[in-house]
Coordinates of C-alpha atoms and ligand atoms in Angstrom, one line a residue:
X1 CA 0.0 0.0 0.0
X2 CA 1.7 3.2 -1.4
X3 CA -0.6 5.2 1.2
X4 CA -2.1 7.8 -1.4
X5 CA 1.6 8.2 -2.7
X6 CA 2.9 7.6 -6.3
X7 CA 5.6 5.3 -5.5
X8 CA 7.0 3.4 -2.5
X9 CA 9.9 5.4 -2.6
X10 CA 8.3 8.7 -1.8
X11 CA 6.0 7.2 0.8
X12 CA 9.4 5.9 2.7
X13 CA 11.0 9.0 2.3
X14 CA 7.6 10.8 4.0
X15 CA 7.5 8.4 6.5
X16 CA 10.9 9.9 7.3
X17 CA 10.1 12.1 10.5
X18 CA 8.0 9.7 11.9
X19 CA 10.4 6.5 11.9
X20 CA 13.4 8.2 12.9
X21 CA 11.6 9.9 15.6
X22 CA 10.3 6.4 16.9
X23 CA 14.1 5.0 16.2
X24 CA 15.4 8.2 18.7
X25 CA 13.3 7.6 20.9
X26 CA 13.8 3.8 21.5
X27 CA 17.6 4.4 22.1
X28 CA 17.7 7.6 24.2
X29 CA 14.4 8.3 25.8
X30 CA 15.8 11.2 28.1
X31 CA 18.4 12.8 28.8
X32 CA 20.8 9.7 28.0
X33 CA 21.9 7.3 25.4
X34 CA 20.1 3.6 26.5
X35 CA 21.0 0.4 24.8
X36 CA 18.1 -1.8 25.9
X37 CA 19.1 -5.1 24.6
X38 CA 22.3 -5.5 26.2
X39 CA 25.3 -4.0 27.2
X40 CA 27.9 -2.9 24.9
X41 CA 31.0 -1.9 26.5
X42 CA 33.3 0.7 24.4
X43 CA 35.7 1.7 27.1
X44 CA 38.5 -0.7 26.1
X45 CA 37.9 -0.7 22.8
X46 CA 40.5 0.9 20.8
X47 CA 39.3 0.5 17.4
X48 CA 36.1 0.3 15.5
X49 CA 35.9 -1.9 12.1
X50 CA 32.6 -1.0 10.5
X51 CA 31.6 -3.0 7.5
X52 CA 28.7 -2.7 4.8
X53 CA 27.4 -2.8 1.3
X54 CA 26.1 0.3 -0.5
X55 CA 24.0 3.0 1.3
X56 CA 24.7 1.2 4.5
X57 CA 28.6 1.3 3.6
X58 CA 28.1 5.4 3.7
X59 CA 25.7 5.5 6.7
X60 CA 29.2 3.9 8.0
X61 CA 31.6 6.3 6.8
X62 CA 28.9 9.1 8.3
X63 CA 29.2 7.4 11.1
X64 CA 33.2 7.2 11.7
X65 CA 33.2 11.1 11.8
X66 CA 31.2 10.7 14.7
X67 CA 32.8 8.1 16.5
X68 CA 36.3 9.8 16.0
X69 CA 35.0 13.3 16.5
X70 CA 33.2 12.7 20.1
X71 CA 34.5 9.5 21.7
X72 CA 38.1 9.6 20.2
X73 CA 37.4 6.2 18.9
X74 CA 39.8 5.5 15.4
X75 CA 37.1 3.6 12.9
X76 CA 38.5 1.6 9.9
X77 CA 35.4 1.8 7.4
X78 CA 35.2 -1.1 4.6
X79 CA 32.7 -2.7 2.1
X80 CA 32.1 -5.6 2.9
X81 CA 33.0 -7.7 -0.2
X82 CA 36.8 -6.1 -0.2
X83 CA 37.1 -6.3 4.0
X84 CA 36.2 -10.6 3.9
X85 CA 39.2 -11.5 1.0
X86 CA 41.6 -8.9 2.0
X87 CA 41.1 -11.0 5.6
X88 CA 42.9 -8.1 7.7
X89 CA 44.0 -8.7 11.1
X90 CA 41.4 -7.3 13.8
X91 CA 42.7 -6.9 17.0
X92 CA 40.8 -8.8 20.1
X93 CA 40.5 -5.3 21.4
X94 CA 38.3 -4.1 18.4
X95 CA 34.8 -4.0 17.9
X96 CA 33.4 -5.1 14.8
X97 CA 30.2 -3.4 13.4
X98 CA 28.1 -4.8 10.6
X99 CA 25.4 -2.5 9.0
X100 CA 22.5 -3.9 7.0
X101 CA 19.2 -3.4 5.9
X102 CA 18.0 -6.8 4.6
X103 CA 20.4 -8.6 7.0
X104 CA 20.9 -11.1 4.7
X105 CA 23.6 -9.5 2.4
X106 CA 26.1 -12.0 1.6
X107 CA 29.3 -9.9 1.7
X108 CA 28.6 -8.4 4.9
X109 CA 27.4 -11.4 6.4
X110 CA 30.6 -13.2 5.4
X111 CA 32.5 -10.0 6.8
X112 CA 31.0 -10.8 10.2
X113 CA 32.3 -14.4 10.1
X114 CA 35.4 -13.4 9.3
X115 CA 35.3 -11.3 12.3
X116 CA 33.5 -13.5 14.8
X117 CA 36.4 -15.5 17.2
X118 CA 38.4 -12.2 16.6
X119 CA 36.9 -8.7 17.7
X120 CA 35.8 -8.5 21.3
X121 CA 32.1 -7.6 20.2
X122 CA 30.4 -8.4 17.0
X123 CA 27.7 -6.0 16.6
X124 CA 25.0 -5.3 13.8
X125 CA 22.5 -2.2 12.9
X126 CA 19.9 -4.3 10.9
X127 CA 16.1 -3.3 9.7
X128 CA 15.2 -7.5 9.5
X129 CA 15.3 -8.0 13.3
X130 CA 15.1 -12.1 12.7
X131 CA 17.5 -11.9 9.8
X132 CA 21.5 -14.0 9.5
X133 CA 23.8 -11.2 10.2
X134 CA 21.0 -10.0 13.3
X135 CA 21.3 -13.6 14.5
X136 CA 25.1 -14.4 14.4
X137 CA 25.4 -10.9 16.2
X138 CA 26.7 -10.9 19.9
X139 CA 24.2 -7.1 20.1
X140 CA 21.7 -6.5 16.7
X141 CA 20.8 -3.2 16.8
X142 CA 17.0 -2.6 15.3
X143 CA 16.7 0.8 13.1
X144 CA 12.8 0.7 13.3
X145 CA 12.7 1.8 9.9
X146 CA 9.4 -0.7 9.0
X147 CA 9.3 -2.5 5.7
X148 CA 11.1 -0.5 3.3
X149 CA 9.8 -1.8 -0.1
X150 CA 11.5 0.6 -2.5
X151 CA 14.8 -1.1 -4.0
X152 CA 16.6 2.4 -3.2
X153 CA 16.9 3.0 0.1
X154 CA 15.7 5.8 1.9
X155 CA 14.1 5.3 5.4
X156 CA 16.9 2.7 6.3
X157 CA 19.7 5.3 5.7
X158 CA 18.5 7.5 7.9
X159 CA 17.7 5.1 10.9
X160 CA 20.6 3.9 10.3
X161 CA 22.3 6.8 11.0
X162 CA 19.9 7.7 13.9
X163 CA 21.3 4.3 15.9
X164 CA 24.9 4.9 14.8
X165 CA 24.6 8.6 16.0
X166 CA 23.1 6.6 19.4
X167 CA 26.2 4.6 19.4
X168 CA 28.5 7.2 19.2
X169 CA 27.1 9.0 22.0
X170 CA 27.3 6.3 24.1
X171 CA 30.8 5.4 23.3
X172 CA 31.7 8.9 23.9
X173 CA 30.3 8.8 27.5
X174 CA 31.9 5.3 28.2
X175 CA 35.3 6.4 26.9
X176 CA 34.9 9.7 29.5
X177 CA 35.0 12.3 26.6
X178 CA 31.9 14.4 27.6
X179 CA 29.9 14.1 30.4
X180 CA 26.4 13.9 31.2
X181 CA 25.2 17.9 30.3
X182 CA 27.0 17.6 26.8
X183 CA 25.8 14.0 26.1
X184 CA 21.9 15.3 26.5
X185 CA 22.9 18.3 24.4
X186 CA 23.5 16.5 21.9
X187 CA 20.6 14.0 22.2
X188 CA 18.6 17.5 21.9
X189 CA 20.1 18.5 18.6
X190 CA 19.3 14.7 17.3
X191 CA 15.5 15.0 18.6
X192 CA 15.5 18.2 16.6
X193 CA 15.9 16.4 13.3
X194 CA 12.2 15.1 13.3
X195 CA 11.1 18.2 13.2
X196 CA 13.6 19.7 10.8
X197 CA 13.4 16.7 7.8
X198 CA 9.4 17.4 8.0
X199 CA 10.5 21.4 6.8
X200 CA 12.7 20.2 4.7
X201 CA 10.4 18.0 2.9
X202 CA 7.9 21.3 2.3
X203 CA 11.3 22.4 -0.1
X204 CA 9.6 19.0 -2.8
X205 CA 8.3 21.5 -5.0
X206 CA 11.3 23.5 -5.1
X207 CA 13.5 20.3 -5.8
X208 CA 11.4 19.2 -8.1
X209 CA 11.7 22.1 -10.5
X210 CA 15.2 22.3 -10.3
X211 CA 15.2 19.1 -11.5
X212 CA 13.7 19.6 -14.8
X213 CA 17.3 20.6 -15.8
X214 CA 19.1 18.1 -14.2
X215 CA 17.2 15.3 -15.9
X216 CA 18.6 16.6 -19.3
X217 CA 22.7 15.9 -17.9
X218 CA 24.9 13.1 -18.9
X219 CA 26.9 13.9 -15.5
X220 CA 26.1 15.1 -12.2
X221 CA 28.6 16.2 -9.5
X222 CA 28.1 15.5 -5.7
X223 CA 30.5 17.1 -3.6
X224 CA 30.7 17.6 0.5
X225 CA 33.2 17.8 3.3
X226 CA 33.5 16.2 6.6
X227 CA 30.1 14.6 7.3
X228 CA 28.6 15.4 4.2
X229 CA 31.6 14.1 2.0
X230 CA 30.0 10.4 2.1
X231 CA 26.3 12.0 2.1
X232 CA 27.9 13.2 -1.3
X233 CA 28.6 10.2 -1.8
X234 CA 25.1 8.8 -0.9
X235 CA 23.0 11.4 -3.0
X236 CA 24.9 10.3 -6.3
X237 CA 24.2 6.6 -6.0
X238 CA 20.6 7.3 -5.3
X239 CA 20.5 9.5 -8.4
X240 CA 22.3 6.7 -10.2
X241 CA 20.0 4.2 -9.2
X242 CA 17.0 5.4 -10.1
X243 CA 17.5 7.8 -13.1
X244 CA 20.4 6.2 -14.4
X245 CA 22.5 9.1 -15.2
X246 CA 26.2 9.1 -14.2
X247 CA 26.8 10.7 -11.0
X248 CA 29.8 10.8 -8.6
X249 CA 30.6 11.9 -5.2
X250 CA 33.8 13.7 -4.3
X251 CA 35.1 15.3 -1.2
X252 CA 35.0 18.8 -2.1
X253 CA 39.2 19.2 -1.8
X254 CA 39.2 16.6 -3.8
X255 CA 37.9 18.8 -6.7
X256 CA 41.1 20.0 -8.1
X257 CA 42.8 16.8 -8.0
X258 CA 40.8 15.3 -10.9
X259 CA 37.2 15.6 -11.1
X260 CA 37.3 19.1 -12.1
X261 CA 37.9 17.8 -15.8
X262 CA 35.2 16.9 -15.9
X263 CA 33.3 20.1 -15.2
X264 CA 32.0 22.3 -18.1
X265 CA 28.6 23.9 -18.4
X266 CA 26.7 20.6 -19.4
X267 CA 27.9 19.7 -15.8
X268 CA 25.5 20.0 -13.0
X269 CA 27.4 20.3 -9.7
X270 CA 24.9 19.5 -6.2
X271 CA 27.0 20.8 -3.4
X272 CA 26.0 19.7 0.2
X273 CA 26.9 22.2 2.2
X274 CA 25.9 23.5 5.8
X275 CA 27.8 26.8 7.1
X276 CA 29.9 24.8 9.3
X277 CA 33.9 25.5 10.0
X278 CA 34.8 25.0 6.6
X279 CA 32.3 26.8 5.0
X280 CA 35.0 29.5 3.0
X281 CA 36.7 26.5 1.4
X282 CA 33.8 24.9 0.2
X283 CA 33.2 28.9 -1.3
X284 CA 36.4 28.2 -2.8
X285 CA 35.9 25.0 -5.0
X286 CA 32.1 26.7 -6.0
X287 CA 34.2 29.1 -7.8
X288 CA 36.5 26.8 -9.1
X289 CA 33.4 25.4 -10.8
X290 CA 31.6 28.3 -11.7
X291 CA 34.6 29.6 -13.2
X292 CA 34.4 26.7 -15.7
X293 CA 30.8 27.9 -16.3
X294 CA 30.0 24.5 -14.3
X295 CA 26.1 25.2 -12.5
X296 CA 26.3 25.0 -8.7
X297 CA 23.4 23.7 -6.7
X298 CA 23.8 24.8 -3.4
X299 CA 22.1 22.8 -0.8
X300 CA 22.6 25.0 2.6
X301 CA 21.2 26.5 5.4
X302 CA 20.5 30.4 5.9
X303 CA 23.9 31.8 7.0
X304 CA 25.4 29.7 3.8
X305 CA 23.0 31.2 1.3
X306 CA 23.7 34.6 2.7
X307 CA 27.6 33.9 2.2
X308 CA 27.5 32.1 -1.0
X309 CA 24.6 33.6 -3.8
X310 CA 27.2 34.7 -5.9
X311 CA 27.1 33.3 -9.5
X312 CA 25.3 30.3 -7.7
X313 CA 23.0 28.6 -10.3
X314 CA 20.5 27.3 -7.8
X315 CA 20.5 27.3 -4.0
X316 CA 17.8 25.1 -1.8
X317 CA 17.7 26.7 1.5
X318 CA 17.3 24.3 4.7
X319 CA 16.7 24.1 8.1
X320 CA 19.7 25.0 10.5
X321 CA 21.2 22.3 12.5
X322 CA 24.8 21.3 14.1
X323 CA 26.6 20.6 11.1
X324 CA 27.6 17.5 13.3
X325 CA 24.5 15.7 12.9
X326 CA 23.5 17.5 9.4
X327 CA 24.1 14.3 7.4
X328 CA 20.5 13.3 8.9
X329 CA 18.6 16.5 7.7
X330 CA 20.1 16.3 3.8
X331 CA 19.7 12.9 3.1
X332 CA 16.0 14.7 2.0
X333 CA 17.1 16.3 -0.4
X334 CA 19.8 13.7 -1.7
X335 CA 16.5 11.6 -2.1
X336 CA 14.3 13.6 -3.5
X337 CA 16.4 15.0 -6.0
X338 CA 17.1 11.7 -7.0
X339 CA 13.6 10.7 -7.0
X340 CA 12.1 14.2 -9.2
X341 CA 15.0 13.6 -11.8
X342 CA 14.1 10.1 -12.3
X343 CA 10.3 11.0 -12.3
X344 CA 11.4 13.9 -15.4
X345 CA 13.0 11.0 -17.1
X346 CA 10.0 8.3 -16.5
X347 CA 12.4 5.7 -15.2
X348 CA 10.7 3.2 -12.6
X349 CA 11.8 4.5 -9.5
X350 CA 10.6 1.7 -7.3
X351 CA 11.6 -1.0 -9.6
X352 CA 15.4 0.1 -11.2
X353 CA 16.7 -1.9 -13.7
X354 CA 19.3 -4.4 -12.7
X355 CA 19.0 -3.8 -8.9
X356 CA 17.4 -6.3 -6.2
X357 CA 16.4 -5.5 -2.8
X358 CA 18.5 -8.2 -1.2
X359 CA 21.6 -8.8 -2.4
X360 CA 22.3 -12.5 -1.2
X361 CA 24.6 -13.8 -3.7
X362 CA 28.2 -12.4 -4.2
Ligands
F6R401 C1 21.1 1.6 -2.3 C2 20.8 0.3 -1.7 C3 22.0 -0.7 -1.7 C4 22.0 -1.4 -0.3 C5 23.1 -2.5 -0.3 C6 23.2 -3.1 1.1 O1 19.9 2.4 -2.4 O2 19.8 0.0 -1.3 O3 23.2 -0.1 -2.0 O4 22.2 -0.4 0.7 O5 22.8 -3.4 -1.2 O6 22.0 -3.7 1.5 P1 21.7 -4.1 3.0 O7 21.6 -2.9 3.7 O8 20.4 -4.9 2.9 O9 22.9 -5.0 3.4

């Protein structure tokens, strides 16, 4: 049941600020991160191996800023089908962490094998609560997301990243790096997002007609720094998915060490970025583009618009939030400018070509 909407894709993505809301509140409901279904014990654990295929594999690499930014915590970040034949060593004082929607993916689940008998905990962040890699899991994690029926996914990402965010919050506390006033702080920012994604999805129409131009491109641009370097990452495999254009996500500072080539003005460039620290650089490779007569799409918040307009071909204004948890909050428009530049092109978004749900075979 698409629930009044055109495709299951655009339902999940609505159902956004309800599921992760739910997903918040199962893990922290006051002032402080609780793990109900076990203990998990980060305090002498010196490194975190996360491993995963696809979308999950960036909710991961989102996920490692966090860990190393607020409980010091180094994260080695791998997909899934590389980590299991490289077989690197994992230290018995590691945790290894295994992120899947299905559950049932057979790279990751063979990851975790590899990995069981070696890191101190094996933990998973699944959707399918009854699924292999949830099962052969010393702690599975639930996201909460509900069925997600679309092939791309969209609700799972960002519960995902809702339980990883969780995670890192505790790990922060258990390793002593911030105590009990910051650690509800930032559990306040997180509950914020609800809120903030339903805003964000009022900007539809908006996205939707910038669109129109985008669906005419043989190559689209993604670029982001720190948290959003792997949400660019994200919002160009979503737009490959579904509208089968060519897409690619670079850190921005990467710009100038190759993809910039690329960039003419048949290029459309979607930038991802929040005014956070390293706002002026991110200024910096926009007019690296423009002055290649490459279009920008800005995707920012207020004080970013205000510093940016300049020679700016589009800009989608958003909702103001720590740029620490701001991978959550543009996911939205990641999706649905996937979603409006597939719908300009007809593609069928719930069903791409080529593409299962559940990836069980190698
Ligand atoms: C992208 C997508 C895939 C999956 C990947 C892992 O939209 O859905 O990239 O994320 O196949 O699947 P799970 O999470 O089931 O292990």
């Amino acid at each position: 049941d698409k629930g009044g909407h055109r495709h299951f894709m655009v339902k999940e993505i609505f159902e956004q600020p309800t599921v992760l809301a739910d997903c918040l509140t199962h893990y922290a409901p006051g002032d402080a991160v609780v793990i109900p279904e076990g203990s998990v014990d980060f305090s002498r654990t010196d490194r975190l191996i996360l491993v995963a295929c696809g979308t999950a594999h960036y909710a991961c690499l989102v996920a490692k800023y966090w860990f190393e930014q607020l409980a010091g915590l180094p994260c080695d970040v791998d997909i899934a089908s590389e980590f299991r034949y490289r077989e690197p060593p994992v230290s018995e004082q590691a945790a290894a962490l295994f992120v899947s929607q299905s559950g049932e993916t057979a790279d990751t689940l063979a990851a975790l094998r590899y990995a069981t008998g070696k890191a101190a905990h094996i933990l998973s962040v699944v959707n399918v609560a009854e699924s292999s890699i949830a099962r052969e899991s010393d702690l599975a994690l639930p996201i909460l997301a509900g069925v997600e029926v679309g092939v791309a996914s969209t609700k799972a990402f960002l519960c995902q990243l809702g339980v990883l965010a969780n995670l890192a919050i505790l790990a922060a506390r258990q390793k002593g790096r911030i105590d009990a006033r910051r650690e509800a702080e930032l559990l306040h920012t997180l509950r914020s997002l609800p809120a903030l994604i339903n805003q964000s999805l009022a900007l539809e129409d908006e996205i939707r007609r910038g669109t129109r131009a985008l669906a005419r491109a043989q190559t689209i641009l993604f670029l982001g720094r720190g948290p959003m370097f792997p949400m660019a990452l994200e919002g160009a495999l979503k737009l490959k998915e579904i509208s089968y254009i060519h897409a690619e996500g670079y850190a921005s500072g990467e710009l100038k060490h190759g993809p910039i080539a690329l960039v003419d003005k048949t290029v459309p460039v979607v930038v991802l970025a929040p005014r956070d620290a390293l706002f002026d650089k991110t200024i910096s490779n926009m007019q690296e583009v423009m002055a290649r007569e490459g279009r920008v799409w800005l995707v920012t918040d207020k004080p970013g618009a205000a510093a940016a307009s300049d020679g700016v071909w589009k800009t989608l204004t958003m909702p103001q939030v720590d740029p620490i948890f701001a991978p959550l909050l543009y996911a939205v428009p990641a999706q649905l400018i996937a979603y409006h530049t597939a719908l300009h092109k007809g593609t069928d978004v719930d069903q791409p070509r080529n593409l299962a749900k559940s990836v069980t075979v190698e």
